[in-house]
Short mmCIF file of C-alpha atoms in Angstrom, two decimals:
data_model
loop_
_atom_site.label_atom_id
_atom_site.label_comp_id
_atom_site.label_asym_id
_atom_site.label_seq_id
_atom_site.Cartn_x
_atom_site.Cartn_y
_atom_site.Cartn_z
CA MET A 1 -0.14 0.08 -0.12
CA SER A 2 1.51 3.42 -0.90
CA ASP A 3 2.28 5.99 2.01
CA GLU A 4 -0.44 8.32 0.44
CA LYS A 5 -3.12 5.74 0.39
CA VAL A 6 -2.14 4.78 3.93
CA VAL A 7 -2.06 8.52 5.32
CA SER A 8 -5.23 9.24 3.26
CA GLU A 9 -7.36 6.27 4.97
CA ALA A 10 -5.79 6.83 8.17
CA GLY A 11 -6.93 10.60 8.56
CA ALA A 12 -10.44 9.48 7.90
CA GLY A 13 -10.38 7.86 11.10
CA ARG A 14 -8.52 7.52 14.27
CA ALA A 15 -5.09 8.28 13.07
CA TRP A 16 -2.01 8.85 14.93
CA LEU A 17 1.71 9.66 14.44
CA VAL A 18 3.82 7.43 16.46
CA ARG A 19 7.66 7.71 17.16
CA VAL A 20 9.15 3.99 17.96
CA PRO A 21 12.96 4.30 18.69
CA ASP A 22 15.31 2.42 16.17
CA VAL A 23 16.42 0.40 18.80
CA PHE A 24 13.13 -1.28 19.30
CA GLU A 25 12.77 -1.51 15.16
CA GLY A 26 12.34 -5.58 15.90
CA VAL A 27 9.42 -5.38 18.37
CA ALA A 28 7.67 -2.43 16.63
CA ALA A 29 5.16 -4.82 14.94
CA GLU A 30 4.50 -6.94 18.16
CA VAL A 31 4.10 -3.69 20.05
CA LEU A 32 1.89 -1.63 17.65
CA ALA A 33 -0.40 -4.61 17.21
CA GLY A 34 -0.81 -4.89 20.92
CA VAL A 35 -2.23 -1.35 20.94
CA GLY A 36 -4.68 -2.43 17.96
CA THR A 37 -2.97 -1.08 15.10
CA VAL A 38 -5.35 -1.39 12.08
CA THR A 39 -3.10 0.05 9.18
CA GLY A 40 0.47 1.71 9.21
CA THR A 41 3.10 3.09 7.26
CA ARG A 42 6.78 4.05 8.07
CA LEU A 43 7.61 7.62 7.89
CA GLY A 44 11.04 9.25 8.22
CA GLN A 45 13.46 7.72 10.62
CA GLU A 46 11.57 6.41 13.39
CA PHE A 47 7.99 7.57 12.79
CA GLN A 48 5.04 6.04 11.69
CA VAL A 49 1.55 6.88 10.79
CA ILE A 50 -1.13 4.26 12.48
CA LYS A 51 -5.15 3.73 12.55
CA VAL A 52 -5.75 2.24 15.85
CA VAL A 53 -9.38 1.18 16.97
CA ASP A 54 -9.05 2.63 20.78
CA PRO A 55 -6.25 5.43 20.82
CA ALA A 56 -6.30 5.61 24.63
CA ARG A 57 -4.44 2.14 24.29
CA LEU A 58 -1.61 4.09 23.16
CA TRP A 59 -1.35 5.65 26.49
CA SER A 60 -1.24 2.33 28.31
CA ALA A 61 2.18 2.06 30.25
CA GLU A 62 3.31 -0.93 28.18
CA ALA A 63 2.67 0.88 24.99
CA GLY A 64 4.47 3.84 26.00
CA LEU A 65 7.39 1.95 27.18
CA PHE A 66 8.49 1.48 23.65
CA VAL A 67 6.18 4.28 21.90
CA PRO A 68 7.59 7.23 23.75
CA TRP A 69 6.02 10.15 21.61
CA ASN A 70 2.37 10.04 19.88
CA LEU A 71 0.57 12.80 18.11
CA PRO A 72 -3.42 12.87 17.12
CA LEU A 73 -3.34 13.83 13.35
CA GLU A 74 -5.52 16.04 12.43
CA HIS A 75 -3.95 17.53 9.28
CA THR A 76 -1.94 15.52 6.69
CA TRP A 77 -0.55 16.67 3.45
CA PRO A 78 1.25 13.68 1.65
CA CYS A 79 3.49 15.56 -0.71
CA HIS A 80 7.23 15.97 -1.47
CA PRO A 81 7.69 19.40 -0.22
CA ALA A 82 10.96 19.87 -2.14
CA LYS A 83 9.20 19.72 -5.23
CA MET A 84 6.08 21.67 -4.12
CA GLU A 85 5.95 25.26 -5.37
CA GLY A 86 4.74 27.47 -2.72
CA PHE A 87 4.79 24.63 0.03
CA ILE A 88 5.46 26.92 3.12
CA GLU A 89 3.01 29.55 2.07
CA LYS A 90 0.18 27.12 1.28
CA ALA A 91 0.81 24.99 4.33
CA ALA A 92 1.16 28.02 6.54
CA GLN A 93 -2.39 29.32 5.39
CA THR A 94 -3.90 25.96 5.93
CA LEU A 95 -2.62 25.61 9.60
CA TRP A 96 -3.93 29.18 10.39
CA LYS A 97 -7.43 28.41 8.79
CA LYS A 98 -7.56 25.07 10.48
CA PHE A 99 -6.01 25.64 14.04
CA GLY A 100 -6.23 29.66 14.33
CA ALA A 101 -9.50 29.42 16.53
CA ARG A 102 -8.30 26.86 18.82
CA GLY A 103 -5.91 28.95 20.16
CA PRO A 104 -2.54 26.63 20.50
CA GLN A 105 -0.27 27.97 23.53
CA GLY A 106 2.69 27.39 21.27
CA ILE A 107 3.57 26.09 17.54
CA PHE A 108 6.78 23.93 16.92
CA ILE A 109 7.74 21.83 13.84
CA GLY A 110 10.12 19.31 13.52
CA GLN A 111 11.83 16.53 11.10
CA LEU A 112 10.73 13.09 10.18
CA ASN A 113 14.50 12.42 9.95
CA PRO A 114 16.27 14.59 12.32
CA SER A 115 19.74 12.93 11.63
CA ALA A 116 19.57 13.35 8.00
CA PRO A 117 22.85 15.05 6.72
CA ASP A 118 20.80 16.83 4.45
CA ARG A 119 19.93 20.18 6.00
CA TYR A 120 17.13 21.19 4.00
CA TYR A 121 14.22 19.82 6.06
CA ARG A 122 15.60 21.16 9.20
CA SER A 123 15.52 24.75 7.47
CA LEU A 124 12.20 24.11 6.11
CA ALA A 125 10.65 23.27 9.70
CA ALA A 126 12.15 26.41 10.83
CA ASN A 127 10.88 28.49 7.95
CA LEU A 128 7.60 27.07 8.01
CA ARG A 129 7.33 27.54 11.72
CA GLY A 130 8.35 31.33 11.24
CA ARG A 131 5.68 31.84 8.74
CA VAL A 132 2.72 30.16 10.70
CA LEU A 133 3.91 32.08 13.82
CA GLN A 134 3.53 35.36 11.40
CA LEU A 135 -0.25 34.53 10.81
CA PHE A 136 -1.21 33.60 14.64
CA PRO A 137 -1.30 36.11 16.95
CA ALA A 138 0.92 36.20 20.02
CA LEU A 139 1.23 33.07 21.60
CA PRO A 140 1.73 32.59 25.42
CA ALA A 141 4.66 29.96 24.80
CA GLY A 142 7.24 31.56 22.28
CA GLY A 143 9.92 28.88 23.08
CA VAL A 144 9.77 25.27 24.02
CA GLU A 145 10.72 25.79 27.75
CA GLU A 146 7.65 28.30 27.88
CA GLN A 147 5.18 25.89 27.31
CA ASP A 148 2.51 24.59 30.12
CA PRO A 149 2.84 20.86 29.92
CA GLY A 150 -1.14 20.57 30.62
CA GLN A 151 -2.20 23.04 27.79
CA GLU A 152 -2.29 22.15 23.90
CA THR A 153 0.48 22.91 21.45
CA LEU A 154 0.12 22.75 17.66
CA PHE A 155 2.81 20.12 16.83
CA GLY A 156 4.17 19.58 13.11
CA MET A 157 6.42 16.88 11.34
CA VAL A 158 7.77 17.44 7.95
CA GLY A 159 9.87 15.39 5.71
CA LYS A 160 10.01 14.21 2.33
CA GLU A 161 6.46 12.46 2.91
CA GLY A 162 5.07 15.74 3.52
CA LEU A 163 3.29 17.85 6.69
CA PHE A 164 1.68 15.68 9.58
CA CYS A 165 0.11 17.99 12.43
CA GLY A 166 -2.10 17.93 15.47
CA MET A 167 -2.87 19.52 18.76
CA THR A 168 -2.53 17.98 21.84
CA THR A 169 -0.73 19.01 25.28
CA PRO A 170 3.07 18.30 25.62
CA ARG A 171 2.22 15.65 28.57
CA ALA A 172 -0.05 13.53 26.55
CA ALA A 173 2.45 13.75 23.66
CA ASN A 174 5.19 12.98 26.08
CA GLY A 175 7.67 15.48 25.03
CA PHE A 176 7.84 19.26 24.58
CA TYR A 177 9.62 18.71 21.38
CA PRO A 178 7.63 17.55 18.03
CA GLY A 179 8.94 13.90 17.89
CA GLY A 180 9.63 13.78 22.09
CA SER A 181 12.50 14.95 24.01
CA LYS A 182 15.47 17.18 22.78
CA PHE A 183 18.22 15.42 21.38
CA ILE A 184 21.25 17.58 23.03
CA ASP A 185 24.23 18.49 21.06
CA GLN A 186 27.50 18.41 22.44
CA ASP A 187 31.03 19.90 21.75
CA ALA A 188 33.10 16.87 21.46
CA ALA A 189 36.04 18.96 22.55
CA GLU A 190 34.30 19.60 26.04
CA THR A 191 32.44 16.73 26.61
CA ILE A 192 33.38 14.13 29.31
CA SER A 193 30.88 11.36 27.84
CA ARG A 194 27.58 11.22 26.16
CA ALA A 195 26.04 10.78 29.46
CA GLY A 196 26.03 14.44 30.03
CA ALA A 197 23.53 15.12 27.21
CA LYS A 198 21.57 11.85 28.81
CA ILE A 199 20.83 13.98 32.09
CA ALA A 200 20.60 17.36 30.56
CA GLU A 201 17.69 15.52 28.48
CA ALA A 202 16.27 13.95 31.40
CA LEU A 203 15.84 17.12 33.34
CA HIS A 204 14.43 18.76 30.37
CA TYR A 205 11.67 15.86 30.07
CA LEU A 206 11.16 15.95 33.85
CA ARG A 207 9.59 19.25 33.79
CA LEU A 208 6.32 17.47 32.17
CA HIS A 209 5.74 16.11 35.63
CA ARG A 210 7.28 18.29 38.33
CA ALA A 211 9.76 21.10 38.86
CA VAL A 212 13.54 20.33 38.26
CA PRO A 213 15.64 20.70 41.53
CA ALA A 214 16.55 24.23 42.03
CA ALA A 215 20.26 25.59 41.82
CA GLY A 216 22.26 24.60 44.90
CA SER A 217 20.54 21.21 45.37
CA HIS A 218 22.51 18.26 46.69
CA TRP A 219 22.73 15.04 44.43
CA LEU A 220 23.89 11.78 45.17
CA GLU A 221 25.30 10.26 42.09
CA LEU A 222 25.67 6.55 41.79
CA GLY A 223 28.12 5.04 39.42
CA ALA A 224 29.77 8.51 38.48
CA CYS A 225 32.72 7.55 36.29
CA PRO A 226 34.07 8.98 34.09
CA GLY A 227 31.62 11.99 34.91
CA GLY A 228 29.88 13.09 31.97
CA MET A 229 26.48 13.70 34.28
CA THR A 230 28.43 14.77 37.23
CA ALA A 231 30.15 17.85 34.81
CA GLU A 232 26.10 18.58 33.48
CA LEU A 233 24.78 18.96 36.98
CA LEU A 234 27.54 21.23 38.06
CA ALA A 235 27.01 23.15 35.24
CA ARG A 236 23.51 23.46 36.31
CA GLU A 237 24.92 24.94 39.53
CA GLN A 238 23.79 21.62 41.46
CA ARG A 239 25.96 20.13 44.33
CA VAL A 240 27.10 16.43 43.49
CA THR A 241 28.39 13.70 45.92
CA ALA A 242 29.60 11.30 43.22
CA VAL A 243 30.45 7.46 43.94
CA ASP A 244 32.21 5.23 41.89
CA ARG A 245 35.02 2.93 42.56
CA SER A 246 36.97 4.18 39.03
CA PRO A 247 38.14 7.49 38.87
CA LEU A 248 36.50 10.53 37.72
CA ASP A 249 37.86 12.68 34.62
CA ALA A 250 41.01 14.85 35.85
CA ARG A 251 39.10 17.68 34.36
CA LEU A 252 36.90 17.41 37.39
CA LYS A 253 39.22 17.64 39.84
CA GLY A 254 38.89 20.33 42.21
CA ARG A 255 35.54 21.52 40.80
CA ALA A 256 33.40 23.75 43.23
CA GLY A 257 30.42 21.74 44.58
CA LEU A 258 31.91 18.40 43.88
CA THR A 259 32.83 15.76 46.57
CA PHE A 260 34.06 12.23 45.19
CA ALA A 261 33.75 9.13 47.04
CA HIS A 262 36.28 6.97 45.47
CA THR A 263 34.52 3.49 46.51
CA ASP A 264 32.04 0.80 45.32
CA VAL A 265 28.67 1.96 46.00
CA ALA A 266 27.83 -1.21 47.45
CA VAL A 267 29.81 -0.05 50.43
CA PHE A 268 29.26 3.70 50.51
CA GLU A 269 27.53 5.35 53.40
CA PRO A 270 26.59 8.76 53.69
CA LYS A 271 27.86 10.68 56.35
CA PRO A 272 25.56 10.99 59.47
CA GLY A 273 23.05 13.90 58.74
CA VAL A 274 23.76 14.30 55.21
CA VAL A 275 20.35 14.66 53.42
CA PHE A 276 20.29 14.62 49.68
CA ASP A 277 17.81 16.55 47.39
CA ALA A 278 18.12 14.05 44.58
CA MET A 279 19.66 10.96 43.45
CA LEU A 280 20.85 9.92 40.19
CA SER A 281 21.72 6.04 39.04
CA ASP A 282 23.79 5.19 35.87
CA LEU A 283 24.81 1.78 37.40
CA ASN A 284 26.26 -0.93 34.92
CA GLY A 285 24.88 -4.29 35.85
CA PRO A 286 21.43 -6.19 36.25
CA PRO A 287 18.81 -3.49 37.17
CA GLU A 288 17.53 -5.56 40.01
CA GLU A 289 20.98 -4.85 41.71
CA SER A 290 21.05 -1.26 40.83
CA ILE A 291 17.82 -0.46 42.43
CA GLU A 292 18.18 -2.08 45.39
CA GLN A 293 21.30 0.11 46.23
CA VAL A 294 18.96 3.20 45.03
CA ILE A 295 16.49 1.89 47.92
CA ARG A 296 19.45 1.23 50.31
CA LEU A 297 20.46 4.91 49.88
CA SER A 298 17.03 6.56 49.67
CA GLY A 299 16.92 6.95 53.18
CA ALA A 300 19.19 10.07 53.08
CA LEU A 301 16.72 11.22 50.24
CA LYS A 302 14.69 14.08 51.93
CA PRO A 303 10.66 13.68 51.64
CA GLY A 304 9.78 14.34 48.11
CA GLY A 305 13.39 13.94 47.17
CA LEU A 306 13.85 13.04 43.29
CA VAL A 307 15.62 9.41 41.97
CA VAL A 308 16.59 9.81 38.08
CA PHE A 309 17.14 5.92 37.81
CA THR A 310 18.58 4.29 34.41
CA LEU A 311 17.08 0.76 34.16
CA LYS A 312 19.29 -0.99 31.50
CA VAL A 313 18.18 -4.02 29.87
CA ALA A 314 19.88 -6.44 26.99
CA LYS A 315 18.75 -6.03 23.54
CA VAL A 316 15.08 -6.41 23.19
CA GLU A 317 14.69 -9.15 20.32
CA PRO A 318 11.77 -10.28 18.60
CA GLY A 319 9.18 -11.66 20.67
CA ALA A 320 10.42 -10.25 23.91
CA ALA A 321 8.59 -6.85 24.37
CA ALA A 322 6.25 -8.25 27.00
CA GLY A 323 9.01 -9.95 28.73
CA THR A 324 10.84 -6.73 28.87
CA TRP A 325 7.74 -5.03 30.00
CA ALA A 326 7.46 -7.59 33.12
CA ARG A 327 11.01 -6.95 34.36
CA VAL A 328 10.55 -3.18 34.00
CA ARG A 329 6.90 -3.50 36.18
CA ARG A 330 8.90 -5.73 39.00
CA ILE A 331 11.72 -3.36 39.44
CA GLU A 332 8.76 -0.59 39.61
CA GLN A 333 6.89 -2.44 42.05
CA ARG A 334 10.10 -3.26 44.28
CA ALA A 335 10.82 0.49 44.15
CA LYS A 336 7.10 1.23 45.36
CA GLU A 337 7.15 -1.31 48.26
CA ALA A 338 10.24 0.60 49.82
CA GLY A 339 8.53 4.10 49.25
CA LEU A 340 9.36 5.31 45.98
CA ARG A 341 6.68 6.66 43.90
CA LEU A 342 6.96 6.38 40.30
CA LEU A 343 6.49 9.76 38.47
CA ALA A 344 7.33 8.76 34.97
CA ARG A 345 9.05 6.35 32.61
CA THR A 346 10.22 7.10 29.16
CA HIS A 347 12.70 6.10 26.45
CA LEU A 348 14.88 9.16 25.89
CA THR A 349 16.81 10.24 22.80
CA TYR A 350 19.96 9.39 24.40
CA ASN A 351 19.04 5.97 25.75
CA ARG A 352 19.84 3.03 23.89
CA HIS A 353 18.72 -0.43 25.55
CA GLU A 354 17.67 1.00 28.62
CA PHE A 355 14.79 3.35 30.00
CA THR A 356 14.86 6.39 32.61
CA LEU A 357 12.55 6.19 35.44
CA PHE A 358 11.64 9.15 37.49
CA LEU A 359 10.86 8.44 41.11
CA GLU A 360 10.08 10.42 44.24
CA ARG A 361 10.53 9.49 47.76
CA GLY A 362 7.47 9.54 49.77
CA ARG A 363 6.52 12.94 51.76
#
């Protein structure tokens, strides 16, 4: 079936644009079948247009584990923008007519294939957004960070397959950016490790559910080596007690706000009376063992303290989606029994075969 036919048929019913990360390519079919997908077609790098019988199933916990972003499709224009004369003006006028009266808080347009070396569609997305904003009155959210997670935003995705748009809240879509959470660019010369971008992205995502810890907050970081996340937290004016049996990168030596415990996490004990505002765990090894260390040390968290936990799994092979979900649920249940409430779970752009859990100590 052609892309145009699938998109047209989906637009007549309950059509959604969803993102399934490429690391879950092997289980994409079974995951989408599990939410009742009737038809679907691949777009861009990780996106699919699907038609589902019951859209509410897209928001189920199990589906959300592997489908970290979704958008109800209210306007689709299957075309080849690069070959379409006057594409930007025609698209902008249509979006104004269709969504202007609904008063979105903001308008954000992204690429269906953000990693493509050709910058054409990145420029097209930016230019289209600029023209649309000229037609709409002043909007409350001029930038991504200004969005209210519970207010509707007009999101759009553009690529060689055409333009795909809809309105929803960032919280319902599971991301402030079109397509999900932000892929953080790093300066290779200054970067200690890619993990720094992972915690930056995690803190950006966290705003969907609660405030980010204020400057000066004290973090306990488990498995800190070589220090990519440590450096990012320090750059955000956080204080960090980093724990690892391997040394931190030499560039972190003497940094203000940093205390380094050069020891195994399993034997680390906080100093009496020390209370942490947040905890970060990016420990290697079985997640069942890692969560036990988090639980053991969570007594040093203040009530309402945040835990950002990387839950690492093996590659999810075809047929293994249900088993992976069951494993994640067991770990979440163990955390709940220990007094750690689940705020959210997601697969970040910087995650590979792992998920990020956001937990909160009971108040």
